[in-house]
Short mmCIF file of C-alpha atoms in Angstrom, two decimals:
data_model
loop_
_atom_site.label_atom_id
_atom_site.label_comp_id
_atom_site.label_asym_id
_atom_site.label_seq_id
_atom_site.Cartn_x
_atom_site.Cartn_y
_atom_site.Cartn_z
CA MET B 1 -4.71 -28.30 -2.82
CA ASP B 2 -0.83 -28.25 -4.33
CA ALA B 3 0.52 -26.24 -6.60
CA VAL B 4 -0.58 -27.91 -9.78
CA VAL B 5 -4.29 -27.39 -8.54
CA LEU B 6 -3.42 -23.69 -8.07
CA GLY B 7 -2.02 -23.39 -11.31
CA LEU B 8 1.29 -22.35 -9.68
CA GLU B 9 3.31 -25.07 -11.22
CA ASP B 10 6.31 -24.23 -13.16
CA GLY B 11 8.38 -21.85 -10.86
CA TRP B 12 5.31 -19.58 -10.20
CA GLN B 13 5.19 -20.98 -6.37
CA TYR B 14 8.61 -19.01 -5.97
CA VAL B 15 8.07 -16.02 -8.26
CA VAL B 16 5.17 -14.73 -6.60
CA PRO B 17 6.72 -14.98 -2.92
CA GLY B 18 9.73 -13.42 -4.58
CA TYR B 19 8.21 -10.38 -6.09
CA ALA B 20 5.67 -10.09 -3.03
CA ILE B 21 8.60 -9.98 -0.52
CA THR B 22 10.82 -7.72 -2.81
CA PHE B 23 8.22 -4.94 -3.14
CA GLY B 24 6.69 -5.39 0.39
CA LEU B 25 10.02 -4.99 1.82
CA ILE B 26 11.17 -1.90 0.19
CA GLY B 27 7.18 -0.64 0.67
CA ILE B 28 7.35 -1.12 4.38
CA TYR B 29 10.89 0.61 4.47
CA ALA B 30 9.76 3.50 2.20
CA VAL B 31 6.63 4.05 4.81
CA TRP B 32 8.96 3.89 7.72
CA VAL B 33 11.43 6.51 6.30
CA VAL B 34 8.63 8.88 5.30
CA ARG B 35 6.67 9.09 8.55
CA ARG B 36 9.93 9.32 10.32
CA GLY B 37 10.95 12.33 8.10
CA ARG B 38 7.12 13.74 8.47
CA LYS B 39 7.42 13.51 12.45
CA LEU B 40 11.18 14.96 12.45
CA SER B 41 10.67 17.61 10.46
CA ALA B 42 7.37 18.60 12.79
CA GLU B 43 9.63 18.72 15.63
CA LEU B 44 12.25 21.07 14.24
CA PRO B 45 12.51 24.86 13.04
CA ASP B 46 12.40 25.70 9.83
CA ASP B 47 16.42 26.47 9.22
CA GLU B 48 17.59 23.01 10.35
CA ARG B 49 15.61 21.49 7.39
CA ARG B 50 18.11 23.51 4.84
CA PHE B 51 18.63 20.44 2.78
CA LEU B 52 14.88 21.25 1.34
CA ASP B 53 16.52 24.36 -0.43
CA MET P 1 -9.29 29.29 28.82
CA THR P 2 -10.92 26.21 26.68
CA ARG P 3 -11.71 28.68 23.99
CA VAL P 4 -7.94 30.27 24.06
CA THR P 5 -6.91 26.59 23.63
CA THR P 6 -9.05 25.65 20.97
CA THR P 7 -8.13 28.82 18.90
CA GLN P 8 -4.31 28.16 19.24
CA SER P 9 -5.11 24.17 18.14
CA GLU P 10 -7.13 25.57 15.35
CA ASP P 11 -4.32 28.45 14.31
CA ALA P 12 -1.76 25.57 14.43
CA LYS P 13 -4.29 23.38 12.12
CA SER P 14 -4.87 26.47 9.78
CA ALA P 15 -0.97 27.03 9.61
CA LYS P 16 -0.14 23.59 8.85
CA SER P 17 -2.78 23.34 6.00
CA LYS P 18 -1.54 26.79 4.46
CA ALA P 19 2.30 25.56 4.78
CA PRO P 20 3.74 24.46 1.47
CA ARG P 21 3.25 20.67 1.31
CA ASP P 22 7.49 20.09 1.51
CA ALA P 23 7.40 22.17 4.90
CA PHE P 24 6.50 19.17 6.55
CA GLY P 25 8.82 15.62 5.77
CA THR P 26 11.45 14.83 3.47
CA ALA P 27 10.08 15.84 0.10
CA SER P 28 11.23 17.54 -2.51
CA LYS P 29 11.14 18.52 -6.31
CA LEU P 30 13.94 15.88 -6.38
CA THR P 31 12.37 12.95 -4.67
CA ARG P 32 9.21 13.73 -6.63
CA VAL P 33 11.27 12.98 -10.03
CA PHE P 34 12.81 9.89 -8.54
CA GLY P 35 9.43 8.90 -7.02
CA VAL P 36 7.34 9.40 -10.49
CA ALA P 37 10.30 7.37 -11.94
CA ALA P 38 10.22 4.76 -9.69
CA PHE P 39 6.40 4.31 -9.98
CA VAL P 40 6.32 4.13 -13.66
CA LEU P 41 9.42 2.17 -13.92
CA THR P 42 8.17 -0.42 -11.24
CA SER P 43 4.63 -0.60 -13.21
CA ALA P 44 6.31 -1.45 -16.55
CA LEU P 45 8.74 -3.91 -14.65
CA LEU P 46 5.77 -5.94 -13.32
CA VAL P 47 4.00 -6.05 -16.60
CA PHE P 48 7.00 -6.96 -18.76
CA ALA P 49 8.50 -9.48 -16.24
CA LEU P 50 5.23 -11.18 -15.31
CA VAL P 51 3.13 -11.05 -17.99
CA ILE P 52 4.94 -10.19 -21.35
CA SER P 53 8.11 -11.69 -21.35
CA PRO P 54 8.14 -15.52 -21.84
CA PRO P 55 8.92 -18.39 -19.61
CA GLU P 56 12.72 -19.81 -20.07
CA VAL P 57 13.25 -23.00 -21.77
CA ILE P 58 14.97 -24.76 -18.86
CA GLN P 59 14.21 -22.93 -16.18
CA GLY P 60 10.62 -22.27 -17.06
CA GLU P 61 8.53 -19.46 -15.17
CA SER P 62 11.29 -19.11 -12.28
CA VAL P 63 13.48 -16.98 -14.55
CA ARG P 64 11.32 -14.27 -13.82
CA LEU P 65 13.23 -13.90 -10.44
CA PHE P 66 16.32 -13.17 -12.54
CA TYR P 67 14.52 -9.47 -13.24
CA ILE P 68 14.53 -8.59 -9.55
CA HIS P 69 17.50 -10.66 -8.23
CA VAL P 70 20.59 -9.23 -10.01
CA PRO P 71 19.33 -5.89 -10.21
CA SER P 72 18.96 -5.68 -6.21
CA ALA P 73 22.36 -7.64 -5.74
CA ILE P 74 23.80 -4.53 -8.12
CA VAL P 75 22.00 -1.52 -6.49
CA SER P 76 23.15 -3.21 -3.24
CA LEU P 77 26.52 -4.49 -3.56
CA TYR P 78 27.98 -2.40 -6.18
CA LEU P 79 26.05 1.17 -5.88
CA ALA P 80 25.16 1.60 -2.07
CA PHE P 81 27.94 -0.11 -0.62
CA SER P 82 30.47 1.79 -3.03
CA ILE P 83 28.58 5.05 -1.84
CA THR P 84 29.26 3.89 1.76
CA LEU P 85 32.80 3.06 0.89
CA VAL P 86 33.15 6.61 -0.86
CA GLY P 87 31.34 8.63 2.33
CA SER P 88 33.93 6.69 4.79
CA ILE P 89 36.87 7.91 2.91
CA ILE P 90 35.70 11.35 2.51
CA TYR P 91 34.57 11.53 6.44
CA LEU P 92 38.05 10.21 7.35
CA ARG P 93 39.87 12.78 5.39
CA LYS P 94 37.50 15.73 5.94
CA LYS P 95 35.36 14.94 9.14
CA SER P 96 32.54 15.86 6.96
CA ILE P 97 29.21 15.10 8.76
CA PHE P 98 27.26 15.01 5.44
CA TRP P 99 29.21 12.25 3.83
CA ASP P 100 29.18 10.23 7.22
CA LEU P 101 25.28 10.43 7.33
CA MET P 102 25.19 9.65 3.41
CA ALA P 103 27.55 6.63 3.86
CA GLY P 104 25.19 5.40 6.88
CA ALA P 105 22.01 6.13 4.66
CA ALA P 106 23.50 3.95 1.51
CA ALA P 107 24.49 1.22 3.89
CA GLU P 108 20.81 0.92 5.49
CA ILE P 109 19.47 0.87 1.72
CA GLY P 110 22.05 -1.43 0.77
CA VAL P 111 21.24 -3.66 3.58
CA ILE P 112 17.76 -4.02 2.39
CA PHE P 113 18.40 -4.45 -0.85
CA CYS P 114 20.96 -7.11 0.12
CA ALA P 115 18.30 -9.10 2.04
CA ILE P 116 16.16 -9.04 -0.88
CA THR P 117 18.94 -10.16 -2.95
CA LEU P 118 19.36 -13.17 -0.56
CA ILE P 119 15.75 -13.89 -0.35
CA THR P 120 15.13 -13.81 -4.14
CA GLY P 121 18.44 -15.93 -4.63
CA MET P 122 17.03 -18.54 -2.24
CA LEU P 123 13.65 -18.69 -4.03
CA TRP P 124 15.36 -18.94 -7.39
CA GLY P 125 17.78 -21.86 -6.33
CA ARG P 126 15.05 -24.00 -4.91
CA PRO P 127 13.61 -24.82 -8.49
CA THR P 128 16.93 -24.20 -10.29
CA TRP P 129 19.51 -26.44 -7.88
CA GLY P 130 17.21 -28.10 -5.82
CA VAL P 131 17.79 -26.46 -2.36
CA TYR P 132 17.01 -22.94 -0.97
CA TRP P 133 20.56 -22.48 0.28
CA LYS P 134 23.89 -24.07 -0.69
CA TRP P 135 27.15 -22.61 0.99
CA ASP P 136 28.71 -22.06 -2.47
CA PRO P 137 31.42 -19.28 -2.67
CA ARG P 138 29.08 -16.66 -4.17
CA LEU P 139 26.00 -17.01 -1.88
CA THR P 140 28.07 -17.43 1.26
CA SER P 141 30.35 -14.13 0.45
CA THR P 142 27.08 -12.45 -0.15
CA ALA P 143 25.89 -13.65 3.01
CA VAL P 144 28.75 -12.23 5.05
CA SER P 145 28.76 -8.92 3.05
CA PHE P 146 24.89 -8.84 4.32
CA LEU P 147 26.42 -9.40 8.06
CA LEU P 148 29.08 -7.13 7.74
CA TYR P 149 26.99 -4.04 6.96
CA VAL P 150 24.34 -5.09 9.40
CA GLY P 151 27.09 -4.97 11.79
CA TYR P 152 28.27 -1.65 10.36
CA LEU P 153 24.85 0.04 11.01
CA ALA P 154 25.27 -1.53 14.74
CA VAL P 155 28.10 0.61 14.91
CA ARG P 156 26.43 3.75 13.83
CA LYS P 157 24.17 3.02 16.76
CA LEU P 158 26.55 2.52 19.65
CA GLU P 159 26.45 5.03 22.77
CA LEU P 160 29.88 6.54 21.92
CA PRO P 161 31.55 10.36 21.31
CA PRO P 162 29.88 11.04 18.12
CA HIS P 163 33.49 11.74 16.44
CA VAL P 164 34.42 8.41 17.82
CA ARG P 165 31.32 6.46 16.68
CA ARG P 166 31.64 8.12 13.14
CA GLN P 167 35.24 6.91 12.97
CA ARG P 168 34.72 3.60 13.62
CA ALA P 169 32.08 3.59 11.60
CA ALA P 170 34.28 4.70 8.61
CA ILE P 171 36.80 2.47 9.12
CA LEU P 172 34.50 -0.56 9.19
CA GLY P 173 32.77 1.11 5.74
CA ILE P 174 36.05 0.85 4.09
CA ILE P 175 36.92 -2.72 5.40
CA SER P 176 33.77 -4.26 4.60
CA PHE P 177 34.04 -3.14 0.98
CA ALA P 178 37.07 -5.48 0.84
CA ASN P 179 34.36 -8.35 0.92
CA LEU P 180 32.72 -7.31 -2.32
CA ILE P 181 35.75 -7.90 -4.23
CA ILE P 182 35.53 -11.70 -2.92
CA VAL P 183 31.72 -11.46 -3.97
CA ARG P 184 32.62 -10.07 -7.52
CA TYR P 185 35.48 -12.89 -8.19
CA SER P 186 34.15 -15.80 -6.28
CA VAL P 187 32.74 -17.62 -9.35
CA GLN P 188 35.90 -17.25 -10.90
CA TRP P 189 38.25 -17.87 -8.25
CA TRP P 190 36.43 -21.03 -6.62
CA ARG P 191 33.85 -23.72 -8.68
CA SER P 192 30.72 -22.31 -7.96
CA LEU P 193 27.33 -23.32 -8.36
CA HIS P 194 26.36 -19.58 -8.90
CA GLN P 195 26.52 -18.46 -12.86
CA GLY P 196 29.24 -16.19 -13.62
CA THR P 197 28.85 -12.86 -15.58
CA THR P 198 24.95 -12.26 -16.01
CA LEU P 199 25.24 -9.93 -19.26
CA ASP P 200 28.14 -10.62 -21.36
CA PRO P 201 28.54 -7.19 -23.37
CA VAL P 202 30.10 -9.47 -26.25
CA ASP P 203 27.66 -12.26 -26.36
CA THR P 204 24.67 -11.77 -24.16
CA GLN P 205 22.35 -14.82 -24.06
CA LEU P 206 19.57 -12.98 -23.36
CA ASP P 207 17.32 -11.11 -26.08
CA GLY P 208 14.04 -9.55 -26.77
CA SER P 209 11.54 -8.85 -24.17
CA MET P 210 13.88 -10.70 -21.50
CA LEU P 211 16.83 -8.35 -22.20
CA PHE P 212 14.07 -5.46 -21.97
CA SER P 213 12.75 -6.87 -18.88
CA PHE P 214 16.08 -7.01 -17.23
CA PHE P 215 17.05 -3.14 -18.13
CA LEU P 216 13.79 -2.17 -16.87
CA GLY P 217 14.23 -4.05 -13.45
CA MET P 218 17.63 -2.42 -13.39
CA LEU P 219 15.99 0.96 -14.14
CA ALA P 220 13.44 0.35 -11.34
CA MET P 221 15.68 -0.44 -8.94
CA ILE P 222 17.86 2.51 -9.28
CA ALA P 223 14.58 4.63 -9.01
CA ILE P 224 13.79 2.89 -5.95
CA GLY P 225 17.22 3.23 -4.38
CA ALA P 226 17.51 6.85 -5.18
CA TRP P 227 14.38 7.88 -4.11
CA LEU P 228 14.87 6.10 -0.76
CA LEU P 229 18.59 7.53 -0.36
CA VAL P 230 17.68 11.00 -0.86
CA HIS P 231 14.56 10.26 1.79
CA ARG P 232 16.92 8.59 4.29
CA PHE P 233 19.73 11.10 4.29
CA ARG P 234 17.53 13.70 5.11
CA VAL P 235 16.05 11.98 8.01
CA ALA P 236 19.48 11.37 9.22
CA TRP P 237 20.35 14.80 8.80
CA MET P 238 17.37 15.57 11.03
CA GLU P 239 18.08 13.18 13.60
CA GLU P 240 21.86 14.46 13.76
CA ARG P 241 20.06 18.16 14.20
CA LYS P 242 17.72 17.32 16.86
CA ALA P 243 20.43 15.25 18.66
CA GLU P 244 22.42 18.45 18.72
CA GLN P 245 19.47 20.65 19.89
CA SER P 246 18.48 17.92 22.47
CA LEU P 247 22.34 18.19 23.96
CA ALA P 248 22.23 21.81 23.90
CA ALA P 249 19.08 22.03 25.90
CA ALA P 250 20.40 19.51 28.31
CA ILE P 251 23.81 21.88 28.93
CA VAL P 252 21.65 24.83 29.55
CA GLU P 253 19.40 22.93 31.64
CA ARG P 254 22.54 21.69 33.98
CA GLN P 255 23.94 25.22 33.69
CA SER P 256 20.56 26.90 34.93
CA GLU P 257 20.81 24.05 38.01
CA GLY P 258 24.41 25.24 39.06
CA ARG P 259 23.12 28.82 39.10
CA SER P 260 20.44 28.54 41.37
#
């Protein structure tokens, strides 16, 4: 199947991967940062997390 | 013995469930505000950019990449890397660890958004110019910026005394910013395939839903960047505290070995 059959003509074949990569990359990075934060937070005493005040 | 272990485990679980949600992780009221804003703006962006805004007369549907490509570039090159510059200068003047960590967190987010800028630019370039990549001044200088800040992040991971590592990173954070001036003016200094100023405040070529989609893209990317920056800074802060604790524990252990 080519792009025309899939209805991806006129640039959609570039737009869809562009948005998928953009929000996929941000999503993966966000999950990594939040998980790392939770892991470190559980390993440190409360007074070492003063930034939350 | 088994009963005691089970009870301790249950106590730990109970304490964790009773603790406020913010006690675990890097979330706070501030990140919730940024998070909700990022979610709402991104949802609106997807609707406007992919459904409501019309295709462009010459570029067709591929113009929709504009609504994420340019905002990503602005967040990366002009906002995140500027924070790295400011943080680096303040670190060198005041030796502030806060600003060193802020500079590192901003650089990491800048690198992510710079990668998005390069990828969406390549995807937009293929239908517009006929090629994914061209050694054009704007593209090349942006790629150089990406590599410079990847190098900056690598310097931050070097096995050096902390003050030496921070100082070298701060110097590189300042030097790297000079290339952003080349990125900014490359389309004026050299002949370039890349278009010049996207939005001329006097005579903008965009109107209606296209202009609105672009501003939604800007606000969404700024909200996402701010949310990521606060979280990433707090992670860096805790990494710093954990490294200090590990060092202190190692010193105590070495001293006790020496006495025995």
